[in-house]
Amino acid sequence: MDLRIPPSLTIPAAELSWRFSRSSGPGGQHVNTTDTRAELMWNVADSAAITEEQREILLQRLGRRLVSGVITVTASEERSQLRNRELALAKLADLIAAGLAPESVRRPSKPTRGSARRHRAAKEQRSATKQQRRRPAAD
């Protein structure tokens, strides 16, 4: 099952590796007998599905989540292994899409006329308060 990430990236199933284990939490006797927790791993550093530019962007932006160039996503919210597999694929797709999304440029805005007026009034008030604390002039 290939992982499709809009608009044009597809990671082949051969590059994805799965590991299953017993999930914690409620579920009665079922949780003690089946491996429903899904762990999905994808090696960003060795992937042939992405370009060098995309690889550098992902390695930089997802650096804290990577261990030896491998990103790991787990899902254990559902009682079904199939549903947890789907959730893990969705989580990985969201993570990669967010990592490859273009960074938004923050343009600093000018303060509004009202906020500048309030700022100036507060400064004048503070100045007046400090002037009243001074010793009277010795005329």
PDB file of N, CA and C in Angstrom, residues 64-137:
ATOM      1  N   ARG A  64      14.441  16.785  14.762  1.00  0.00           N
ATOM      2  CA  ARG A  64      14.226  16.327  16.141  1.00  0.00           C
ATOM      3  C   ARG A  64      13.463  15.011  16.204  1.00  0.00           C
ATOM      4  N   ARG A  65      12.684  14.712  15.163  1.00  0.00           N
ATOM      5  CA  ARG A  65      11.894  13.481  15.152  1.00  0.00           C
ATOM      6  C   ARG A  65      12.632  12.309  14.534  1.00  0.00           C
ATOM      7  N   LEU A  66      13.767  12.572  13.917  1.00  0.00           N
ATOM      8  CA  LEU A  66      14.501  11.531  13.207  1.00  0.00           C
ATOM      9  C   LEU A  66      15.522  10.843  14.113  1.00  0.00           C
ATOM     10  N   VAL A  67      15.669   9.545  13.929  1.00  0.00           N
ATOM     11  CA  VAL A  67      16.709   8.776  14.593  1.00  0.00           C
ATOM     12  C   VAL A  67      17.477   8.066  13.488  1.00  0.00           C
ATOM     13  N   SER A  68      18.714   8.487  13.255  1.00  0.00           N
ATOM     14  CA  SER A  68      19.555   7.956  12.183  1.00  0.00           C
ATOM     15  C   SER A  68      18.886   8.081  10.813  1.00  0.00           C
ATOM     16  N   GLY A  69      18.181   9.182  10.602  1.00  0.00           N
ATOM     17  CA  GLY A  69      17.534   9.428   9.317  1.00  0.00           C
ATOM     18  C   GLY A  69      16.208   8.716   9.137  1.00  0.00           C
ATOM     19  N   VAL A  70      15.722   8.044  10.169  1.00  0.00           N
ATOM     20  CA  VAL A  70      14.467   7.292  10.089  1.00  0.00           C
ATOM     21  C   VAL A  70      13.407   7.994  10.929  1.00  0.00           C
ATOM     22  N   ILE A  71      12.246   8.217  10.326  1.00  0.00           N
ATOM     23  CA  ILE A  71      11.133   8.811  11.063  1.00  0.00           C
ATOM     24  C   ILE A  71      10.169   7.695  11.447  1.00  0.00           C
ATOM     25  N   THR A  72       9.706   7.725  12.687  1.00  0.00           N
ATOM     26  CA  THR A  72       8.824   6.687  13.207  1.00  0.00           C
ATOM     27  C   THR A  72       7.531   7.320  13.689  1.00  0.00           C
ATOM     28  N   VAL A  73       6.416   6.715  13.286  1.00  0.00           N
ATOM     29  CA  VAL A  73       5.087   7.177  13.691  1.00  0.00           C
ATOM     30  C   VAL A  73       4.358   5.985  14.291  1.00  0.00           C
ATOM     31  N   THR A  74       3.689   6.187  15.415  1.00  0.00           N
ATOM     32  CA  THR A  74       2.937   5.097  16.038  1.00  0.00           C
ATOM     33  C   THR A  74       1.469   5.461  16.123  1.00  0.00           C
ATOM     34  N   ALA A  75       0.633   4.450  16.120  1.00  0.00           N
ATOM     35  CA  ALA A  75      -0.807   4.627  16.291  1.00  0.00           C
ATOM     36  C   ALA A  75      -1.325   3.463  17.116  1.00  0.00           C
ATOM     37  N   SER A  76      -1.985   3.791  18.206  1.00  0.00           N
ATOM     38  CA  SER A  76      -2.573   2.743  19.045  1.00  0.00           C
ATOM     39  C   SER A  76      -3.924   3.194  19.581  1.00  0.00           C
ATOM     40  N   GLU A  77      -4.551   4.143  18.886  1.00  0.00           N
ATOM     41  CA  GLU A  77      -5.805   4.703  19.366  1.00  0.00           C
ATOM     42  C   GLU A  77      -6.985   3.738  19.202  1.00  0.00           C
ATOM     43  N   GLU A  78      -6.940   2.923  18.154  1.00  0.00           N
ATOM     44  CA  GLU A  78      -8.061   2.029  17.839  1.00  0.00           C
ATOM     45  C   GLU A  78      -7.778   0.610  18.316  1.00  0.00           C
ATOM     46  N   ARG A  79      -8.828  -0.196  18.381  1.00  0.00           N
ATOM     47  CA  ARG A  79      -8.663  -1.588  18.804  1.00  0.00           C
ATOM     48  C   ARG A  79      -8.322  -2.496  17.643  1.00  0.00           C
ATOM     49  N   SER A  80      -8.434  -1.976  16.431  1.00  0.00           N
ATOM     50  CA  SER A  80      -8.164  -2.775  15.239  1.00  0.00           C
ATOM     51  C   SER A  80      -6.781  -2.441  14.682  1.00  0.00           C
ATOM     52  N   GLN A  81      -6.026  -3.468  14.328  1.00  0.00           N
ATOM     53  CA  GLN A  81      -4.707  -3.240  13.747  1.00  0.00           C
ATOM     54  C   GLN A  81      -4.828  -2.542  12.391  1.00  0.00           C
ATOM     55  N   LEU A  82      -5.818  -2.915  11.618  1.00  0.00           N
ATOM     56  CA  LEU A  82      -6.017  -2.298  10.304  1.00  0.00           C
ATOM     57  C   LEU A  82      -6.282  -0.801  10.445  1.00  0.00           C
ATOM     58  N   ARG A  83      -7.132  -0.441  11.377  1.00  0.00           N
ATOM     59  CA  ARG A  83      -7.451   0.985  11.582  1.00  0.00           C
ATOM     60  C   ARG A  83      -6.216   1.730  12.093  1.00  0.00           C
ATOM     61  N   ASN A  84      -5.422   1.114  12.950  1.00  0.00           N
ATOM     62  CA  ASN A  84      -4.196   1.745  13.432  1.00  0.00           C
ATOM     63  C   ASN A  84      -3.172   1.894  12.306  1.00  0.00           C
ATOM     64  N   ARG A  85      -3.148   0.950  11.366  1.00  0.00           N
ATOM     65  CA  ARG A  85      -2.269   1.074  10.198  1.00  0.00           C
ATOM     66  C   ARG A  85      -2.673   2.290   9.378  1.00  0.00           C
ATOM     67  N   GLU A  86      -3.969   2.455   9.157  1.00  0.00           N
ATOM     68  CA  GLU A  86      -4.473   3.596   8.395  1.00  0.00           C
ATOM     69  C   GLU A  86      -4.143   4.906   9.097  1.00  0.00           C
ATOM     70  N   LEU A  87      -4.296   4.927  10.411  1.00  0.00           N
ATOM     71  CA  LEU A  87      -3.979   6.138  11.184  1.00  0.00           C
ATOM     72  C   LEU A  87      -2.490   6.468  11.105  1.00  0.00           C
ATOM     73  N   ALA A  88      -1.652   5.446  11.184  1.00  0.00           N
ATOM     74  CA  ALA A  88      -0.209   5.679  11.111  1.00  0.00           C
ATOM     75  C   ALA A  88       0.177   6.224   9.741  1.00  0.00           C
ATOM     76  N   LEU A  89      -0.405   5.689   8.680  1.00  0.00           N
ATOM     77  CA  LEU A  89      -0.140   6.206   7.332  1.00  0.00           C
ATOM     78  C   LEU A  89      -0.581   7.664   7.212  1.00  0.00           C
ATOM     79  N   ALA A  90      -1.748   7.982   7.760  1.00  0.00           N
ATOM     80  CA  ALA A  90      -2.250   9.358   7.707  1.00  0.00           C
ATOM     81  C   ALA A  90      -1.346  10.299   8.497  1.00  0.00           C
ATOM     82  N   LYS A  91      -0.884   9.837   9.660  1.00  0.00           N
ATOM     83  CA  LYS A  91       0.010  10.671  10.476  1.00  0.00           C
ATOM     84  C   LYS A  91       1.321  10.949   9.746  1.00  0.00           C
ATOM     85  N   LEU A  92       1.885   9.926   9.128  1.00  0.00           N
ATOM     86  CA  LEU A  92       3.132  10.108   8.391  1.00  0.00           C
ATOM     87  C   LEU A  92       2.928  11.039   7.198  1.00  0.00           C
ATOM     88  N   ALA A  93       1.816  10.868   6.484  1.00  0.00           N
ATOM     89  CA  ALA A  93       1.526  11.735   5.340  1.00  0.00           C
ATOM     90  C   ALA A  93       1.399  13.194   5.786  1.00  0.00           C
ATOM     91  N   ASP A  94       0.704  13.432   6.891  1.00  0.00           N
ATOM     92  CA  ASP A  94       0.559  14.800   7.407  1.00  0.00           C
ATOM     93  C   ASP A  94       1.908  15.381   7.811  1.00  0.00           C
ATOM     94  N   LEU A  95       2.719  14.560   8.437  1.00  0.00           N
ATOM     95  CA  LEU A  95       4.032  15.011   8.896  1.00  0.00           C
ATOM     96  C   LEU A  95       4.932  15.384   7.720  1.00  0.00           C
ATOM     97  N   ILE A  96       4.936  14.566   6.692  1.00  0.00           N
ATOM     98  CA  ILE A  96       5.766  14.843   5.518  1.00  0.00           C
ATOM     99  C   ILE A  96       5.241  16.054   4.765  1.00  0.00           C
ATOM    100  N   ALA A  97       3.910  16.153   4.618  1.00  0.00           N
ATOM    101  CA  ALA A  97       3.323  17.297   3.919  1.00  0.00           C
ATOM    102  C   ALA A  97       3.636  18.592   4.650  1.00  0.00           C
ATOM    103  N   ALA A  98       3.564  18.564   5.978  1.00  0.00           N
ATOM    104  CA  ALA A  98       3.889  19.761   6.757  1.00  0.00           C
ATOM    105  C   ALA A  98       5.370  20.101   6.646  1.00  0.00           C
ATOM    106  N   GLY A  99       6.207  19.083   6.592  1.00  0.00           N
ATOM    107  CA  GLY A  99       7.643  19.313   6.470  1.00  0.00           C
ATOM    108  C   GLY A  99       8.029  19.877   5.114  1.00  0.00           C
ATOM    109  N   LEU A 100       7.302  19.505   4.073  1.00  0.00           N
ATOM    110  CA  LEU A 100       7.617  19.980   2.731  1.00  0.00           C
ATOM    111  C   LEU A 100       6.863  21.252   2.349  1.00  0.00           C
ATOM    112  N   ALA A 101       5.923  21.681   3.182  1.00  0.00           N
ATOM    113  CA  ALA A 101       5.148  22.889   2.879  1.00  0.00           C
ATOM    114  C   ALA A 101       6.075  24.098   2.873  1.00  0.00           C
ATOM    115  N   PRO A 102       5.852  25.037   1.950  1.00  0.00           N
ATOM    116  CA  PRO A 102       6.713  26.216   1.912  1.00  0.00           C
ATOM    117  C   PRO A 102       6.542  27.054   3.174  1.00  0.00           C
ATOM    118  N   GLU A 103       7.658  27.584   3.645  1.00  0.00           N
ATOM    119  CA  GLU A 103       7.592  28.406   4.853  1.00  0.00           C
ATOM    120  C   GLU A 103       6.918  29.729   4.536  1.00  0.00           C
ATOM    121  N   SER A 104       6.055  30.153   5.427  1.00  0.00           N
ATOM    122  CA  SER A 104       5.401  31.443   5.223  1.00  0.00           C
ATOM    123  C   SER A 104       6.335  32.541   5.721  1.00  0.00           C
ATOM    124  N   VAL A 105       6.395  33.608   4.958  1.00  0.00           N
ATOM    125  CA  VAL A 105       7.260  34.723   5.304  1.00  0.00           C
ATOM    126  C   VAL A 105       6.460  35.704   6.152  1.00  0.00           C
ATOM    127  N   ARG A 106       6.976  36.023   7.300  1.00  0.00           N
ATOM    128  CA  ARG A 106       6.292  36.961   8.181  1.00  0.00           C
ATOM    129  C   ARG A 106       6.761  38.365   7.856  1.00  0.00           C
ATOM    130  N   ARG A 107       5.804  39.182   7.441  1.00  0.00           N
ATOM    131  CA  ARG A 107       6.113  40.582   7.179  1.00  0.00           C
ATOM    132  C   ARG A 107       5.686  41.391   8.380  1.00  0.00           C
ATOM    133  N   PRO A 108       6.603  42.104   9.019  1.00  0.00           N
ATOM    134  CA  PRO A 108       6.214  42.876  10.198  1.00  0.00           C
ATOM    135  C   PRO A 108       5.222  43.961   9.816  1.00  0.00           C
ATOM    136  N   SER A 109       4.228  44.150  10.660  1.00  0.00           N
ATOM    137  CA  SER A 109       3.204  45.150  10.377  1.00  0.00           C
ATOM    138  C   SER A 109       3.458  46.416  11.189  1.00  0.00           C
ATOM    139  N   LYS A 110       2.912  47.510  10.699  1.00  0.00           N
ATOM    140  CA  LYS A 110       3.026  48.772  11.398  1.00  0.00           C
ATOM    141  C   LYS A 110       2.003  48.799  12.518  1.00  0.00           C
ATOM    142  N   PRO A 111       2.345  49.401  13.658  1.00  0.00           N
ATOM    143  CA  PRO A 111       1.325  49.505  14.704  1.00  0.00           C
ATOM    144  C   PRO A 111       0.188  50.414  14.236  1.00  0.00           C
ATOM    145  N   THR A 112      -1.006  50.117  14.695  1.00  0.00           N
ATOM    146  CA  THR A 112      -2.149  50.945  14.314  1.00  0.00           C
ATOM    147  C   THR A 112      -2.034  52.327  14.953  1.00  0.00           C
ATOM    148  N   ARG A 113      -2.761  53.274  14.393  1.00  0.00           N
ATOM    149  CA  ARG A 113      -2.709  54.638  14.908  1.00  0.00           C
ATOM    150  C   ARG A 113      -3.207  54.681  16.367  1.00  0.00           C
ATOM    151  N   GLY A 114      -4.235  53.905  16.656  1.00  0.00           N
ATOM    152  CA  GLY A 114      -4.774  53.868  18.018  1.00  0.00           C
ATOM    153  C   GLY A 114      -3.778  53.282  19.010  1.00  0.00           C
ATOM    154  N   SER A 115      -3.085  52.191  18.611  1.00  0.00           N
ATOM    155  CA  SER A 115      -2.132  51.585  19.545  1.00  0.00           C
ATOM    156  C   SER A 115      -0.932  52.501  19.751  1.00  0.00           C
ATOM    157  N   ALA A 116      -0.515  53.231  18.711  1.00  0.00           N
ATOM    158  CA  ALA A 116       0.586  54.196  18.877  1.00  0.00           C
ATOM    159  C   ALA A 116       0.166  55.313  19.821  1.00  0.00           C
ATOM    160  N   ARG A 117      -1.085  55.769  19.686  1.00  0.00           N
ATOM    161  CA  ARG A 117      -1.593  56.836  20.564  1.00  0.00           C
ATOM    162  C   ARG A 117      -1.638  56.357  22.014  1.00  0.00           C
ATOM    163  N   ARG A 118      -2.122  55.130  22.226  1.00  0.00           N
ATOM    164  CA  ARG A 118      -2.174  54.588  23.597  1.00  0.00           C
ATOM    165  C   ARG A 118      -0.782  54.415  24.173  1.00  0.00           C
ATOM    166  N   HIS A 119       0.167  53.969  23.350  1.00  0.00           N
ATOM    167  CA  HIS A 119       1.552  53.793  23.788  1.00  0.00           C
ATOM    168  C   HIS A 119       2.135  55.131  24.227  1.00  0.00           C
ATOM    169  N   ARG A 120       1.918  56.147  23.401  1.00  0.00           N
ATOM    170  CA  ARG A 120       2.435  57.487  23.720  1.00  0.00           C
ATOM    171  C   ARG A 120       1.788  58.024  25.001  1.00  0.00           C
ATOM    172  N   ALA A 121       0.475  57.832  25.166  1.00  0.00           N
ATOM    173  CA  ALA A 121      -0.226  58.305  26.367  1.00  0.00           C
ATOM    174  C   ALA A 121       0.305  57.602  27.611  1.00  0.00           C
ATOM    175  N   ALA A 122       0.580  56.301  27.503  1.00  0.00           N
ATOM    176  CA  ALA A 122       1.117  55.560  28.654  1.00  0.00           C
ATOM    177  C   ALA A 122       2.505  56.070  29.008  1.00  0.00           C
ATOM    178  N   LYS A 123       3.322  56.393  28.001  1.00  0.00           N
ATOM    179  CA  LYS A 123       4.663  56.931  28.266  1.00  0.00           C
ATOM    180  C   LYS A 123       4.575  58.296  28.945  1.00  0.00           C
ATOM    181  N   GLU A 124       3.657  59.137  28.486  1.00  0.00           N
ATOM    182  CA  GLU A 124       3.492  60.465  29.095  1.00  0.00           C
ATOM    183  C   GLU A 124       3.022  60.338  30.538  1.00  0.00           C
ATOM    184  N   GLN A 125       2.108  59.387  30.796  1.00  0.00           N
ATOM    185  CA  GLN A 125       1.611  59.165  32.153  1.00  0.00           C
ATOM    186  C   GLN A 125       2.753  58.701  33.066  1.00  0.00           C
ATOM    187  N   ARG A 126       3.556  57.796  32.563  1.00  0.00           N
ATOM    188  CA  ARG A 126       4.690  57.283  33.357  1.00  0.00           C
ATOM    189  C   ARG A 126       5.700  58.401  33.617  1.00  0.00           C
ATOM    190  N   SER A 127       5.939  59.227  32.609  1.00  0.00           N
ATOM    191  CA  SER A 127       6.858  60.353  32.761  1.00  0.00           C
ATOM    192  C   SER A 127       6.355  61.325  33.822  1.00  0.00           C
ATOM    193  N   ALA A 128       5.049  61.628  33.782  1.00  0.00           N
ATOM    194  CA  ALA A 128       4.465  62.545  34.768  1.00  0.00           C
ATOM    195  C   ALA A 128       4.586  61.968  36.174  1.00  0.00           C
ATOM    196  N   THR A 129       4.359  60.689  36.320  1.00  0.00           N
ATOM    197  CA  THR A 129       4.472  60.046  37.633  1.00  0.00           C
ATOM    198  C   THR A 129       5.898  60.170  38.159  1.00  0.00           C
ATOM    199  N   LYS A 130       6.876  59.949  37.309  1.00  0.00           N
ATOM    200  CA  LYS A 130       8.272  60.035  37.738  1.00  0.00           C
ATOM    201  C   LYS A 130       8.681  61.474  38.040  1.00  0.00           C
ATOM    202  N   GLN A 131       8.157  62.428  37.289  1.00  0.00           N
ATOM    203  CA  GLN A 131       8.489  63.834  37.552  1.00  0.00           C
ATOM    204  C   GLN A 131       7.953  64.281  38.899  1.00  0.00           C
ATOM    205  N   GLN A 132       6.802  63.737  39.305  1.00  0.00           N
ATOM    206  CA  GLN A 132       6.225  64.099  40.603  1.00  0.00           C
ATOM    207  C   GLN A 132       7.045  63.536  41.761  1.00  0.00           C
ATOM    208  N   ARG A 133       7.864  62.542  41.530  1.00  0.00           N
ATOM    209  CA  ARG A 133       8.687  61.948  42.585  1.00  0.00           C
ATOM    210  C   ARG A 133       9.963  62.742  42.834  1.00  0.00           C
ATOM    211  N   ARG A 134      10.305  63.643  41.933  1.00  0.00           N
ATOM    212  CA  ARG A 134      11.555  64.390  42.072  1.00  0.00           C
ATOM    213  C   ARG A 134      11.467  65.367  43.249  1.00  0.00           C
ATOM    214  N   ARG A 135      12.658  65.739  43.729  1.00  0.00           N
ATOM    215  CA  ARG A 135      12.708  66.778  44.762  1.00  0.00           C
ATOM    216  C   ARG A 135      12.355  68.104  44.146  1.00  0.00           C
ATOM    217  N   PRO A 136      11.713  68.941  44.924  1.00  0.00           N
ATOM    218  CA  PRO A 136      11.400  70.264  44.393  1.00  0.00           C
ATOM    219  C   PRO A 136      12.685  71.049  44.149  1.00  0.00           C
ATOM    220  N   ALA A 137      12.662  71.896  43.154  1.00  0.00           N
ATOM    221  CA  ALA A 137      13.829  72.715  42.817  1.00  0.00           C
ATOM    222  C   ALA A 137      14.129  73.691  43.972  1.00  0.00           C
TER     223      ALA A 137
END
